[in-house]
PDB file of C-alpha atoms and ligand atoms in Angstrom:
ATOM      1  CA  MET N   1      84.954 112.384  22.792  1.00  0.00           C
ATOM      2  CA  THR N   2      83.610 115.057  25.133  1.00  0.00           C
ATOM      3  CA  ARG N   3      82.768 118.430  23.716  1.00  0.00           C
ATOM      4  CA  ARG N   4      84.954 121.353  24.597  1.00  0.00           C
ATOM      5  CA  LEU N   5      82.365 123.990  25.393  1.00  0.00           C
ATOM      6  CA  ILE N   6      82.918 127.653  24.596  1.00  0.00           C
ATOM      7  CA  TYR N   7      81.157 130.346  26.606  1.00  0.00           C
ATOM      8  CA  ALA N   8      81.666 133.604  24.729  1.00  0.00           C
ATOM      9  CA  ALA N   9      80.692 136.981  26.163  1.00  0.00           C
ATOM     10  CA  ASN N  10      79.929 139.784  23.722  1.00  0.00           C
ATOM     11  CA  TRP N  11      79.704 142.988  25.720  1.00  0.00           C
ATOM     12  CA  LYS N  12      78.757 145.034  22.632  1.00  0.00           C
ATOM     13  CA  MET N  13      78.987 148.776  23.443  1.00  0.00           C
ATOM     14  CA  ASN N  14      79.154 148.254  27.207  1.00  0.00           C
ATOM     15  CA  HIS N  15      82.014 148.411  29.760  1.00  0.00           C
ATOM     16  CA  GLY N  16      84.818 150.852  29.022  1.00  0.00           C
ATOM     17  CA  PRO N  17      88.292 150.150  30.475  1.00  0.00           C
ATOM     18  CA  ALA N  18      87.462 150.972  34.131  1.00  0.00           C
ATOM     19  CA  GLU N  19      84.260 148.910  34.233  1.00  0.00           C
ATOM     20  CA  ALA N  20      85.905 146.113  32.273  1.00  0.00           C
ATOM     21  CA  LEU N  21      88.757 145.922  34.787  1.00  0.00           C
ATOM     22  CA  ALA N  22      86.323 145.852  37.719  1.00  0.00           C
ATOM     23  CA  PHE N  23      84.399 143.053  35.958  1.00  0.00           C
ATOM     24  CA  ALA N  24      87.570 141.022  35.337  1.00  0.00           C
ATOM     25  CA  GLU N  25      88.748 141.371  38.931  1.00  0.00           C
ATOM     26  CA  ARG N  26      85.375 140.292  40.307  1.00  0.00           C
ATOM     27  CA  PHE N  27      85.173 137.411  37.824  1.00  0.00           C
ATOM     28  CA  LEU N  28      88.601 136.170  38.928  1.00  0.00           C
ATOM     29  CA  GLN N  29      87.431 136.083  42.540  1.00  0.00           C
ATOM     30  CA  LEU N  30      84.367 134.051  41.619  1.00  0.00           C
ATOM     31  CA  THR N  31      85.732 131.421  39.235  1.00  0.00           C
ATOM     32  CA  SER N  32      88.577 129.061  38.517  1.00  0.00           C
ATOM     33  CA  PRO N  33      89.324 127.165  35.290  1.00  0.00           C
ATOM     34  CA  VAL N  34      87.111 124.197  34.463  1.00  0.00           C
ATOM     35  CA  GLU N  35      88.435 121.381  32.307  1.00  0.00           C
ATOM     36  CA  ASP N  36      87.007 121.172  28.763  1.00  0.00           C
ATOM     37  CA  ARG N  37      85.559 124.659  28.966  1.00  0.00           C
ATOM     38  CA  ASP N  38      86.827 127.854  27.332  1.00  0.00           C
ATOM     39  CA  LEU N  39      85.721 131.333  28.255  1.00  0.00           C
ATOM     40  CA  TRP N  40      85.913 134.050  25.656  1.00  0.00           C
ATOM     41  CA  PHE N  41      85.451 137.756  26.380  1.00  0.00           C
ATOM     42  CA  CYS N  42      84.776 140.311  23.655  1.00  0.00           C
ATOM     43  CA  PRO N  43      84.869 143.755  25.292  1.00  0.00           C
ATOM     44  CA  PRO N  44      84.783 147.012  23.344  1.00  0.00           C
ATOM     45  CA  ALA N  45      88.130 147.479  21.556  1.00  0.00           C
ATOM     46  CA  VAL N  46      89.378 150.126  24.016  1.00  0.00           C
ATOM     47  CA  ALA N  47      89.027 147.606  26.875  1.00  0.00           C
ATOM     48  CA  ILE N  48      90.724 144.624  25.179  1.00  0.00           C
ATOM     49  CA  ARG N  49      94.121 145.316  26.695  1.00  0.00           C
ATOM     50  CA  VAL N  50      92.912 145.796  30.250  1.00  0.00           C
ATOM     51  CA  VAL N  51      90.829 142.589  30.151  1.00  0.00           C
ATOM     52  CA  ALA N  52      93.624 140.582  28.499  1.00  0.00           C
ATOM     53  CA  GLU N  53      96.092 141.732  31.147  1.00  0.00           C
ATOM     54  CA  ALA N  54      93.748 141.155  34.068  1.00  0.00           C
ATOM     55  CA  LEU N  55      92.917 137.611  32.910  1.00  0.00           C
ATOM     56  CA  ARG N  56      96.364 136.697  31.518  1.00  0.00           C
ATOM     57  CA  LEU N  57      97.020 133.957  34.067  1.00  0.00           C
ATOM     58  CA  ARG N  58      93.805 132.121  33.214  1.00  0.00           C
ATOM     59  CA  PRO N  59      94.570 129.361  30.678  1.00  0.00           C
ATOM     60  CA  ASP N  60      90.859 128.937  29.946  1.00  0.00           C
ATOM     61  CA  VAL N  61      90.334 132.565  28.862  1.00  0.00           C
ATOM     62  CA  ARG N  62      90.691 134.142  25.425  1.00  0.00           C
ATOM     63  CA  VAL N  63      89.967 137.796  24.777  1.00  0.00           C
ATOM     64  CA  GLY N  64      88.453 138.911  21.501  1.00  0.00           C
ATOM     65  CA  ALA N  65      87.557 141.925  19.392  1.00  0.00           C
ATOM     66  CA  GLN N  66      83.988 142.594  18.236  1.00  0.00           C
ATOM     67  CA  ASN N  67      84.959 143.693  14.739  1.00  0.00           C
ATOM     68  CA  VAL N  68      87.998 144.354  12.533  1.00  0.00           C
ATOM     69  CA  HIS N  69      88.768 145.567   9.027  1.00  0.00           C
ATOM     70  CA  TRP N  70      90.129 143.123   6.471  1.00  0.00           C
ATOM     71  CA  GLU N  71      92.947 145.392   5.288  1.00  0.00           C
ATOM     72  CA  PRO N  72      96.206 145.428   7.284  1.00  0.00           C
ATOM     73  CA  LYS N  73      96.438 149.251   7.373  1.00  0.00           C
ATOM     74  CA  GLY N  74      95.579 152.390   5.476  1.00  0.00           C
ATOM     75  CA  ALA N  75      93.091 155.230   5.146  1.00  0.00           C
ATOM     76  CA  PHE N  76      90.067 153.633   6.845  1.00  0.00           C
ATOM     77  CA  THR N  77      89.035 156.180   9.469  1.00  0.00           C
ATOM     78  CA  GLY N  78      87.535 154.588  12.547  1.00  0.00           C
ATOM     79  CA  GLU N  79      88.554 151.052  11.669  1.00  0.00           C
ATOM     80  CA  LEU N  80      90.956 148.669  13.408  1.00  0.00           C
ATOM     81  CA  SER N  81      93.256 146.133  11.796  1.00  0.00           C
ATOM     82  CA  ILE N  82      93.671 142.602  13.032  1.00  0.00           C
ATOM     83  CA  SER N  83      97.293 143.142  14.027  1.00  0.00           C
ATOM     84  CA  MET N  84      96.219 146.148  16.139  1.00  0.00           C
ATOM     85  CA  VAL N  85      93.658 144.190  18.139  1.00  0.00           C
ATOM     86  CA  MET N  86      96.153 141.323  18.479  1.00  0.00           C
ATOM     87  CA  GLU N  87      98.738 143.742  19.826  1.00  0.00           C
ATOM     88  CA  ALA N  88      96.168 144.760  22.446  1.00  0.00           C
ATOM     89  CA  GLY N  89      95.710 141.107  23.440  1.00  0.00           C
ATOM     90  CA  ALA N  90      92.898 139.767  21.238  1.00  0.00           C
ATOM     91  CA  ARG N  91      93.161 136.163  20.048  1.00  0.00           C
ATOM     92  CA  VAL N  92      89.596 135.901  18.721  1.00  0.00           C
ATOM     93  CA  VAL N  93      87.427 138.191  16.617  1.00  0.00           C
ATOM     94  CA  LEU N  94      83.689 138.276  16.053  1.00  0.00           C
ATOM     95  CA  VAL N  95      82.965 138.457  12.335  1.00  0.00           C
ATOM     96  CA  GLY N  96      79.599 139.279  10.810  1.00  0.00           C
ATOM     97  CA  HIS N  97      77.657 139.764  14.015  1.00  0.00           C
ATOM     98  CA  SER N  98      74.073 140.516  13.063  1.00  0.00           C
ATOM     99  CA  GLU N  99      74.365 144.028  14.464  1.00  0.00           C
ATOM    100  CA  ARG N 100      77.278 144.623  12.069  1.00  0.00           C
ATOM    101  CA  ARG N 101      75.297 143.133   9.205  1.00  0.00           C
ATOM    102  CA  HIS N 102      71.959 144.819   9.854  1.00  0.00           C
ATOM    103  CA  LEU N 103      72.843 148.114  11.572  1.00  0.00           C
ATOM    104  CA  PHE N 104      76.074 148.830   9.680  1.00  0.00           C
ATOM    105  CA  GLY N 105      75.411 147.194   6.333  1.00  0.00           C
ATOM    106  CA  GLU N 106      78.116 144.534   6.451  1.00  0.00           C
ATOM    107  CA  THR N 107      77.767 142.192   3.475  1.00  0.00           C
ATOM    108  CA  ASP N 108      78.385 138.454   3.091  1.00  0.00           C
ATOM    109  CA  GLU N 109      81.374 139.360   0.928  1.00  0.00           C
ATOM    110  CA  GLN N 110      82.898 141.571   3.642  1.00  0.00           C
ATOM    111  CA  VAL N 111      82.301 138.873   6.252  1.00  0.00           C
ATOM    112  CA  ALA N 112      84.162 136.404   4.055  1.00  0.00           C
ATOM    113  CA  ARG N 113      87.071 138.803   3.484  1.00  0.00           C
ATOM    114  CA  LYS N 114      87.400 139.451   7.213  1.00  0.00           C
ATOM    115  CA  THR N 115      87.392 135.707   7.872  1.00  0.00           C
ATOM    116  CA  VAL N 116      90.137 135.109   5.325  1.00  0.00           C
ATOM    117  CA  THR N 117      92.330 137.893   6.739  1.00  0.00           C
ATOM    118  CA  ALA N 118      91.734 136.708  10.306  1.00  0.00           C
ATOM    119  CA  LEU N 119      92.913 133.214   9.376  1.00  0.00           C
ATOM    120  CA  ALA N 120      95.914 134.562   7.503  1.00  0.00           C
ATOM    121  CA  THR N 121      96.904 136.760  10.449  1.00  0.00           C
ATOM    122  CA  GLY N 122      96.533 134.029  13.057  1.00  0.00           C
ATOM    123  CA  ILE N 123      93.481 135.164  15.017  1.00  0.00           C
ATOM    124  CA  THR N 124      90.440 132.884  15.452  1.00  0.00           C
ATOM    125  CA  PRO N 125      87.355 134.153  13.588  1.00  0.00           C
ATOM    126  CA  LEU N 126      84.016 133.559  15.317  1.00  0.00           C
ATOM    127  CA  VAL N 127      81.740 133.934  12.308  1.00  0.00           C
ATOM    128  CA  CYS N 128      78.096 134.741  13.069  1.00  0.00           C
ATOM    129  CA  VAL N 129      75.117 133.801  10.903  1.00  0.00           C
ATOM    130  CA  GLY N 130      71.394 134.055  11.483  1.00  0.00           C
ATOM    131  CA  GLU N 131      68.033 134.844   9.943  1.00  0.00           C
ATOM    132  CA  THR N 132      65.676 137.717  10.730  1.00  0.00           C
ATOM    133  CA  SER N 133      62.131 137.105  11.972  1.00  0.00           C
ATOM    134  CA  ALA N 134      60.709 138.031   8.531  1.00  0.00           C
ATOM    135  CA  GLU N 135      63.035 135.485   6.915  1.00  0.00           C
ATOM    136  CA  ARG N 136      62.017 132.779   9.398  1.00  0.00           C
ATOM    137  CA  GLU N 137      58.326 133.534   9.052  1.00  0.00           C
ATOM    138  CA  SER N 138      58.508 133.336   5.293  1.00  0.00           C
ATOM    139  CA  GLY N 139      60.250 129.946   5.437  1.00  0.00           C
ATOM    140  CA  ARG N 140      63.637 131.225   4.326  1.00  0.00           C
ATOM    141  CA  THR N 141      65.730 130.295   7.376  1.00  0.00           C
ATOM    142  CA  GLU N 142      67.515 127.499   5.550  1.00  0.00           C
ATOM    143  CA  SER N 143      68.331 129.487   2.418  1.00  0.00           C
ATOM    144  CA  VAL N 144      69.566 132.533   4.369  1.00  0.00           C
ATOM    145  CA  ILE N 145      71.862 130.465   6.585  1.00  0.00           C
ATOM    146  CA  GLN N 146      73.137 128.544   3.574  1.00  0.00           C
ATOM    147  CA  ARG N 147      73.864 131.764   1.696  1.00  0.00           C
ATOM    148  CA  GLN N 148      75.758 133.263   4.654  1.00  0.00           C
ATOM    149  CA  VAL N 149      77.807 130.087   5.212  1.00  0.00           C
ATOM    150  CA  GLU N 150      78.418 129.641   1.488  1.00  0.00           C
ATOM    151  CA  ALA N 151      79.999 133.098   1.240  1.00  0.00           C
ATOM    152  CA  VAL N 152      82.687 131.937   3.694  1.00  0.00           C
ATOM    153  CA  LEU N 153      82.981 128.472   2.116  1.00  0.00           C
ATOM    154  CA  ALA N 154      83.694 130.123  -1.214  1.00  0.00           C
ATOM    155  CA  ARG N 155      86.853 131.740   0.187  1.00  0.00           C
ATOM    156  CA  VAL N 156      88.052 129.463   2.994  1.00  0.00           C
ATOM    157  CA  GLY N 157      89.502 126.095   1.990  1.00  0.00           C
ATOM    158  CA  PRO N 158      88.448 122.881   3.793  1.00  0.00           C
ATOM    159  CA  SER N 159      91.620 122.526   5.891  1.00  0.00           C
ATOM    160  CA  ASP N 160      91.441 126.125   7.176  1.00  0.00           C
ATOM    161  CA  TRP N 161      88.061 125.376   8.750  1.00  0.00           C
ATOM    162  CA  SER N 162      89.903 123.726  11.659  1.00  0.00           C
ATOM    163  CA  ARG N 163      90.584 127.283  12.856  1.00  0.00           C
ATOM    164  CA  VAL N 164      87.066 128.683  12.364  1.00  0.00           C
ATOM    165  CA  VAL N 165      84.301 128.834  14.970  1.00  0.00           C
ATOM    166  CA  LEU N 166      80.721 129.579  13.942  1.00  0.00           C
ATOM    167  CA  ALA N 167      77.810 131.049  15.872  1.00  0.00           C
ATOM    168  CA  TYR N 168      74.179 130.656  14.958  1.00  0.00           C
ATOM    169  CA  GLU N 169      72.418 133.756  16.223  1.00  0.00           C
ATOM    170  CA  PRO N 170      68.869 134.184  14.953  1.00  0.00           C
ATOM    171  CA  VAL N 171      68.339 137.934  14.736  1.00  0.00           C
ATOM    172  CA  TRP N 172      64.855 137.701  16.270  1.00  0.00           C
ATOM    173  CA  ALA N 173      66.321 136.092  19.390  1.00  0.00           C
ATOM    174  CA  ILE N 174      68.996 138.705  20.066  1.00  0.00           C
ATOM    175  CA  GLY N 175      68.205 140.934  23.023  1.00  0.00           C
ATOM    176  CA  THR N 176      64.534 140.024  22.895  1.00  0.00           C
ATOM    177  CA  GLY N 177      64.289 137.526  25.746  1.00  0.00           C
ATOM    178  CA  LYS N 178      62.880 135.082  23.199  1.00  0.00           C
ATOM    179  CA  ASN N 179      65.530 132.407  22.643  1.00  0.00           C
ATOM    180  CA  ALA N 180      65.363 129.773  19.937  1.00  0.00           C
ATOM    181  CA  THR N 181      64.149 126.488  21.399  1.00  0.00           C
ATOM    182  CA  PRO N 182      66.868 123.859  21.841  1.00  0.00           C
ATOM    183  CA  ASP N 183      65.228 121.919  18.986  1.00  0.00           C
ATOM    184  CA  ASP N 184      65.196 124.902  16.617  1.00  0.00           C
ATOM    185  CA  ALA N 185      68.810 125.747  17.403  1.00  0.00           C
ATOM    186  CA  ALA N 186      69.927 122.118  17.024  1.00  0.00           C
ATOM    187  CA  GLN N 187      68.164 121.864  13.680  1.00  0.00           C
ATOM    188  CA  VAL N 188      70.023 124.856  12.240  1.00  0.00           C
ATOM    189  CA  HIS N 189      73.341 123.619  13.670  1.00  0.00           C
ATOM    190  CA  GLU N 190      72.765 120.292  11.910  1.00  0.00           C
ATOM    191  CA  LEU N 191      71.921 122.088   8.695  1.00  0.00           C
ATOM    192  CA  ILE N 192      75.203 124.001   8.858  1.00  0.00           C
ATOM    193  CA  ARG N 193      77.189 120.824   9.599  1.00  0.00           C
ATOM    194  CA  PHE N 194      75.566 119.090   6.651  1.00  0.00           C
ATOM    195  CA  GLN N 195      76.439 122.000   4.372  1.00  0.00           C
ATOM    196  CA  LEU N 196      80.064 121.999   5.549  1.00  0.00           C
ATOM    197  CA  ALA N 197      80.332 118.230   5.072  1.00  0.00           C
ATOM    198  CA  GLN N 198      78.892 118.475   1.575  1.00  0.00           C
ATOM    199  CA  ARG N 199      81.598 120.990   0.703  1.00  0.00           C
ATOM    200  CA  GLY N 200      84.392 118.741   1.920  1.00  0.00           C
ATOM    201  CA  VAL N 201      84.902 120.175   5.399  1.00  0.00           C
ATOM    202  CA  ALA N 202      85.595 116.996   7.322  1.00  0.00           C
ATOM    203  CA  ILE N 203      86.593 118.723  10.567  1.00  0.00           C
ATOM    204  CA  ARG N 204      84.027 119.201  13.306  1.00  0.00           C
ATOM    205  CA  VAL N 205      83.702 122.980  13.400  1.00  0.00           C
ATOM    206  CA  PRO N 206      82.415 124.248  16.776  1.00  0.00           C
ATOM    207  CA  ILE N 207      79.039 125.967  16.425  1.00  0.00           C
ATOM    208  CA  LEU N 208      77.820 128.183  19.258  1.00  0.00           C
ATOM    209  CA  TYR N 209      74.246 129.323  19.782  1.00  0.00           C
ATOM    210  CA  GLY N 210      73.476 132.961  20.608  1.00  0.00           C
ATOM    211  CA  GLY N 211      70.273 134.903  21.237  1.00  0.00           C
ATOM    212  CA  SER N 212      68.770 135.560  24.687  1.00  0.00           C
ATOM    213  CA  VAL N 213      70.874 132.901  26.401  1.00  0.00           C
ATOM    214  CA  SER N 214      70.301 133.225  30.144  1.00  0.00           C
ATOM    215  CA  LEU N 215      70.715 131.436  33.450  1.00  0.00           C
ATOM    216  CA  ALA N 216      67.209 130.085  32.909  1.00  0.00           C
ATOM    217  CA  ASN N 217      67.784 128.435  29.522  1.00  0.00           C
ATOM    218  CA  VAL N 218      71.508 127.678  29.185  1.00  0.00           C
ATOM    219  CA  LEU N 219      71.209 124.158  30.594  1.00  0.00           C
ATOM    220  CA  SER N 220      68.442 123.093  28.235  1.00  0.00           C
ATOM    221  CA  LEU N 221      70.284 124.595  25.244  1.00  0.00           C
ATOM    222  CA  LEU N 222      73.613 122.947  26.087  1.00  0.00           C
ATOM    223  CA  ALA N 223      71.862 119.652  26.731  1.00  0.00           C
ATOM    224  CA  ARG N 224      71.710 119.363  22.944  1.00  0.00           C
ATOM    225  CA  PRO N 225      74.901 117.757  21.618  1.00  0.00           C
ATOM    226  CA  GLU N 226      74.628 119.836  18.414  1.00  0.00           C
ATOM    227  CA  LEU N 227      75.604 122.947  20.416  1.00  0.00           C
ATOM    228  CA  ASP N 228      79.276 123.485  21.269  1.00  0.00           C
ATOM    229  CA  GLY N 229      78.742 126.530  23.418  1.00  0.00           C
ATOM    230  CA  VAL N 230      76.958 129.834  23.690  1.00  0.00           C
ATOM    231  CA  LEU N 231      77.515 133.434  22.610  1.00  0.00           C
ATOM    232  CA  VAL N 232      75.954 135.736  25.159  1.00  0.00           C
ATOM    233  CA  GLY N 233      75.165 139.454  25.209  1.00  0.00           C
ATOM    234  CA  GLY N 234      72.950 140.767  27.999  1.00  0.00           C
ATOM    235  CA  ALA N 235      73.535 137.918  30.454  1.00  0.00           C
ATOM    236  CA  SER N 236      77.308 138.379  30.233  1.00  0.00           C
ATOM    237  CA  LEU N 237      77.332 141.980  31.460  1.00  0.00           C
ATOM    238  CA  ASP N 238      77.234 141.314  35.190  1.00  0.00           C
ATOM    239  CA  PRO N 239      80.239 139.408  36.600  1.00  0.00           C
ATOM    240  CA  ASP N 240      78.231 137.492  39.193  1.00  0.00           C
ATOM    241  CA  ARG N 241      75.634 136.332  36.675  1.00  0.00           C
ATOM    242  CA  TRP N 242      78.262 135.502  34.076  1.00  0.00           C
ATOM    243  CA  ALA N 243      80.312 133.538  36.613  1.00  0.00           C
ATOM    244  CA  GLU N 244      77.210 131.543  37.468  1.00  0.00           C
ATOM    245  CA  LEU N 245      76.276 130.992  33.826  1.00  0.00           C
ATOM    246  CA  VAL N 246      79.709 129.681  32.785  1.00  0.00           C
ATOM    247  CA  GLY N 247      79.470 127.154  35.597  1.00  0.00           C
ATOM    248  CA  LEU N 248      76.341 125.567  34.085  1.00  0.00           C
ATOM    249  CA  GLY N 249      76.178 122.956  31.344  1.00  0.00           C
ATOM    250  CA  GLY N 250      78.675 120.415  30.092  1.00  0.00           C
TER     251      GLY N 250
HETATM  252  P1  LIG E 301      71.712 138.642  23.850  1.00  0.00           P
HETATM  253  O1  LIG E 301      72.344 137.515  24.652  1.00  0.00           O
HETATM  254  O2  LIG E 301      71.653 139.937  24.623  1.00  0.00           O
HETATM  255  O3  LIG E 301      70.435 138.234  23.234  1.00  0.00           O
HETATM  256  O4  LIG E 301      72.735 138.955  22.646  1.00  0.00           O
HETATM  257  C1  LIG E 301      73.169 137.904  21.866  1.00  0.00           C
HETATM  258  C2  LIG E 301      74.271 138.374  21.014  1.00  0.00           C
HETATM  259  O5  LIG E 301      74.065 139.133  20.093  1.00  0.00           O
HETATM  260  C3  LIG E 301      75.628 137.896  21.315  1.00  0.00           C
HETATM  261  O6  LIG E 301      76.505 138.171  20.283  1.00  0.00           O
END
């Protein structure tokens, strides 16, 4: 069976509605759908609608949110519910991105709650895990990844994993230009698969790699069968570069 590759763009706090629309229009001129390849776009929340509308005729595209709250509504100033981002056009949501975990104090428990609510509401959670450089250097990569995955395993039953996508994003590789080697990434992906299998998850859950993915390294990363796609920050911000990158691999 061939892999269905996912190329996910995380624009972080870049591209408001006007820039996002210009990006989408340029991207449409440059690309057409490729079989067995899905393209996900996670713009800032205020640009979800404009991107979803601009790309609505592309069957290979899904638009996503970068973060949501786990509660359906209420007094949570500054937060967005899942049904709100879905109303704007999101069908995917990043959960537990390392910037949420490390800059905004998101806990394993909160990541798990968001994943559960996403599944219950019918949006695909793209759950991110990854170790810091201090954790890697002190030999704790395995235990940190296992702890982060376990928090979700504790709340999401085996059959619901068919609707979960994971991303391994080592924190030291994000925005640094220093990607994990294909071997290092593949090793952690295997570790995660083993952990899922041990806990009765029989389904093959897609696992993306993220962290300084670029035009220069995407082919060697995707050459590893353990990787089901990539989650890309910096190299997804320019439509010409992103169009070129999503044409590589597979
Ligand atoms: P960079 O591709 O800029 O390293 O960012 C990775 C990332 O955090 C994607 O979610």
